[in-house]
């Protein structure tokens, strides 16, 4: 039984989306919480706790989506606004 890479590409793509995409989404969420109207220390702790939930939800979404393309698209749709918020935070901080 030969190993055919083409047959496994959708699964490999989902695994990469779950690991890397989920991590990126969790990191973006963690930083975006700094924009919340609360003390900085509370925002950092809130972001850290929220990132675990976001990562788990991203992994579940990736494997529940009907296709690997839809899984990637879902991660991008959620990640794009978070990236814009994060860029706004960095600009406001003068970095």
PDB file of N, CA and C in Angstrom, residues 48-80:
ATOM      1  N   UNK A  48      -4.508  36.510  28.224  1.00  0.00           N
ATOM      2  CA  UNK A  48      -3.884  35.190  28.361  1.00  0.00           C
ATOM      3  C   UNK A  48      -4.937  34.106  28.556  1.00  0.00           C
ATOM      4  N   UNK A  49      -5.924  34.368  29.398  1.00  0.00           N
ATOM      5  CA  UNK A  49      -6.969  33.367  29.630  1.00  0.00           C
ATOM      6  C   UNK A  49      -7.842  33.176  28.391  1.00  0.00           C
ATOM      7  N   UNK A  50      -8.151  34.274  27.734  1.00  0.00           N
ATOM      8  CA  UNK A  50      -8.981  34.198  26.544  1.00  0.00           C
ATOM      9  C   UNK A  50      -8.272  33.476  25.391  1.00  0.00           C
ATOM     10  N   UNK A  51      -6.945  33.584  25.343  1.00  0.00           N
ATOM     11  CA  UNK A  51      -6.206  32.943  24.255  1.00  0.00           C
ATOM     12  C   UNK A  51      -6.337  31.421  24.293  1.00  0.00           C
ATOM     13  N   UNK A  52      -6.459  30.834  25.481  1.00  0.00           N
ATOM     14  CA  UNK A  52      -6.638  29.380  25.570  1.00  0.00           C
ATOM     15  C   UNK A  52      -7.975  28.959  24.975  1.00  0.00           C
ATOM     16  N   UNK A  53      -9.014  29.746  25.253  1.00  0.00           N
ATOM     17  CA  UNK A  53     -10.342  29.442  24.715  1.00  0.00           C
ATOM     18  C   UNK A  53     -10.342  29.611  23.195  1.00  0.00           C
ATOM     19  N   UNK A  54      -9.721  30.677  22.716  1.00  0.00           N
ATOM     20  CA  UNK A  54      -9.682  30.938  21.274  1.00  0.00           C
ATOM     21  C   UNK A  54      -8.907  29.841  20.554  1.00  0.00           C
ATOM     22  N   UNK A  55      -7.783  29.411  21.129  1.00  0.00           N
ATOM     23  CA  UNK A  55      -6.993  28.357  20.492  1.00  0.00           C
ATOM     24  C   UNK A  55      -7.800  27.062  20.388  1.00  0.00           C
ATOM     25  N   UNK A  56      -8.461  26.691  21.486  1.00  0.00           N
ATOM     26  CA  UNK A  56      -9.269  25.466  21.466  1.00  0.00           C
ATOM     27  C   UNK A  56     -10.407  25.583  20.454  1.00  0.00           C
ATOM     28  N   UNK A  57     -11.060  26.735  20.410  1.00  0.00           N
ATOM     29  CA  UNK A  57     -12.148  26.937  19.453  1.00  0.00           C
ATOM     30  C   UNK A  57     -11.640  26.894  18.013  1.00  0.00           C
ATOM     31  N   UNK A  58     -10.456  27.438  17.775  1.00  0.00           N
ATOM     32  CA  UNK A  58      -9.887  27.416  16.427  1.00  0.00           C
ATOM     33  C   UNK A  58      -9.593  25.988  15.984  1.00  0.00           C
ATOM     34  N   UNK A  59      -9.046  25.191  16.869  1.00  0.00           N
ATOM     35  CA  UNK A  59      -8.753  23.786  16.522  1.00  0.00           C
ATOM     36  C   UNK A  59     -10.047  23.033  16.230  1.00  0.00           C
ATOM     37  N   UNK A  60     -11.058  23.264  17.059  1.00  0.00           N
ATOM     38  CA  UNK A  60     -12.344  22.604  16.818  1.00  0.00           C
ATOM     39  C   UNK A  60     -12.922  23.051  15.479  1.00  0.00           C
ATOM     40  N   UNK A  61     -12.860  24.355  15.188  1.00  0.00           N
ATOM     41  CA  UNK A  61     -13.385  24.875  13.923  1.00  0.00           C
ATOM     42  C   UNK A  61     -12.673  24.250  12.733  1.00  0.00           C
ATOM     43  N   UNK A  62     -11.352  24.156  12.807  1.00  0.00           N
ATOM     44  CA  UNK A  62     -10.576  23.642  11.668  1.00  0.00           C
ATOM     45  C   UNK A  62     -11.006  22.225  11.317  1.00  0.00           C
ATOM     46  N   UNK A  63     -11.236  21.398  12.310  1.00  0.00           N
ATOM     47  CA  UNK A  63     -11.592  20.013  12.015  1.00  0.00           C
ATOM     48  C   UNK A  63     -13.094  19.809  11.830  1.00  0.00           C
ATOM     49  N   UNK A  64     -13.901  20.809  12.185  1.00  0.00           N
ATOM     50  CA  UNK A  64     -15.343  20.712  11.967  1.00  0.00           C
ATOM     51  C   UNK A  64     -15.758  21.306  10.635  1.00  0.00           C
ATOM     52  N   UNK A  65     -14.910  22.124  10.040  1.00  0.00           N
ATOM     53  CA  UNK A  65     -15.238  22.752   8.757  1.00  0.00           C
ATOM     54  C   UNK A  65     -15.377  21.693   7.663  1.00  0.00           C
ATOM     55  N   UNK A  66     -16.173  22.020   6.667  1.00  0.00           N
ATOM     56  CA  UNK A  66     -16.450  21.026   5.620  1.00  0.00           C
ATOM     57  C   UNK A  66     -15.276  20.788   4.679  1.00  0.00           C
ATOM     58  N   UNK A  67     -14.331  21.730   4.617  1.00  0.00           N
ATOM     59  CA  UNK A  67     -13.146  21.534   3.778  1.00  0.00           C
ATOM     60  C   UNK A  67     -11.970  22.281   4.403  1.00  0.00           C
ATOM     61  N   UNK A  68     -10.788  21.941   3.953  1.00  0.00           N
ATOM     62  CA  UNK A  68      -9.590  22.605   4.456  1.00  0.00           C
ATOM     63  C   UNK A  68      -9.570  24.071   4.028  1.00  0.00           C
ATOM     64  N   UNK A  69     -10.053  24.347   2.833  1.00  0.00           N
ATOM     65  CA  UNK A  69     -10.114  25.728   2.352  1.00  0.00           C
ATOM     66  C   UNK A  69     -11.057  26.563   3.214  1.00  0.00           C
ATOM     67  N   UNK A  70     -12.184  25.991   3.569  1.00  0.00           N
ATOM     68  CA  UNK A  70     -13.138  26.692   4.432  1.00  0.00           C
ATOM     69  C   UNK A  70     -12.551  26.903   5.827  1.00  0.00           C
ATOM     70  N   UNK A  71     -11.761  25.969   6.307  1.00  0.00           N
ATOM     71  CA  UNK A  71     -11.121  26.114   7.617  1.00  0.00           C
ATOM     72  C   UNK A  71     -10.146  27.287   7.605  1.00  0.00           C
ATOM     73  N   UNK A  72      -9.309  27.355   6.559  1.00  0.00           N
ATOM     74  CA  UNK A  72      -8.365  28.472   6.434  1.00  0.00           C
ATOM     75  C   UNK A  72      -9.108  29.793   6.295  1.00  0.00           C
ATOM     76  N   UNK A  73     -10.176  29.798   5.511  1.00  0.00           N
ATOM     77  CA  UNK A  73     -10.945  31.029   5.308  1.00  0.00           C
ATOM     78  C   UNK A  73     -11.558  31.504   6.616  1.00  0.00           C
ATOM     79  N   UNK A  74     -12.045  30.590   7.415  1.00  0.00           N
ATOM     80  CA  UNK A  74     -12.616  30.960   8.707  1.00  0.00           C
ATOM     81  C   UNK A  74     -11.581  31.583   9.622  1.00  0.00           C
ATOM     82  N   UNK A  75     -10.385  31.032   9.625  1.00  0.00           N
ATOM     83  CA  UNK A  75      -9.318  31.602  10.446  1.00  0.00           C
ATOM     84  C   UNK A  75      -8.944  32.999   9.965  1.00  0.00           C
ATOM     85  N   UNK A  76      -8.900  33.189   8.655  1.00  0.00           N
ATOM     86  CA  UNK A  76      -8.560  34.500   8.102  1.00  0.00           C
ATOM     87  C   UNK A  76      -9.644  35.534   8.368  1.00  0.00           C
ATOM     88  N   UNK A  77     -10.895  35.129   8.281  1.00  0.00           N
ATOM     89  CA  UNK A  77     -12.004  36.063   8.518  1.00  0.00           C
ATOM     90  C   UNK A  77     -11.999  36.545   9.967  1.00  0.00           C
ATOM     91  N   UNK A  78     -11.690  35.675  10.886  1.00  0.00           N
ATOM     92  CA  UNK A  78     -11.636  36.077  12.294  1.00  0.00           C
ATOM     93  C   UNK A  78     -10.332  36.816  12.601  1.00  0.00           C
ATOM     94  N   UNK A  79      -9.257  36.414  11.970  1.00  0.00           N
ATOM     95  CA  UNK A  79      -7.949  37.003  12.265  1.00  0.00           C
ATOM     96  C   UNK A  79      -7.730  38.393  11.694  1.00  0.00           C
ATOM     97  N   UNK A  80      -8.355  38.714  10.567  1.00  0.00           N
ATOM     98  CA  UNK A  80      -8.135  40.013   9.924  1.00  0.00           C
ATOM     99  C   UNK A  80      -8.551  41.197  10.806  1.00  0.00           C
TER     100      UNK A  80
END
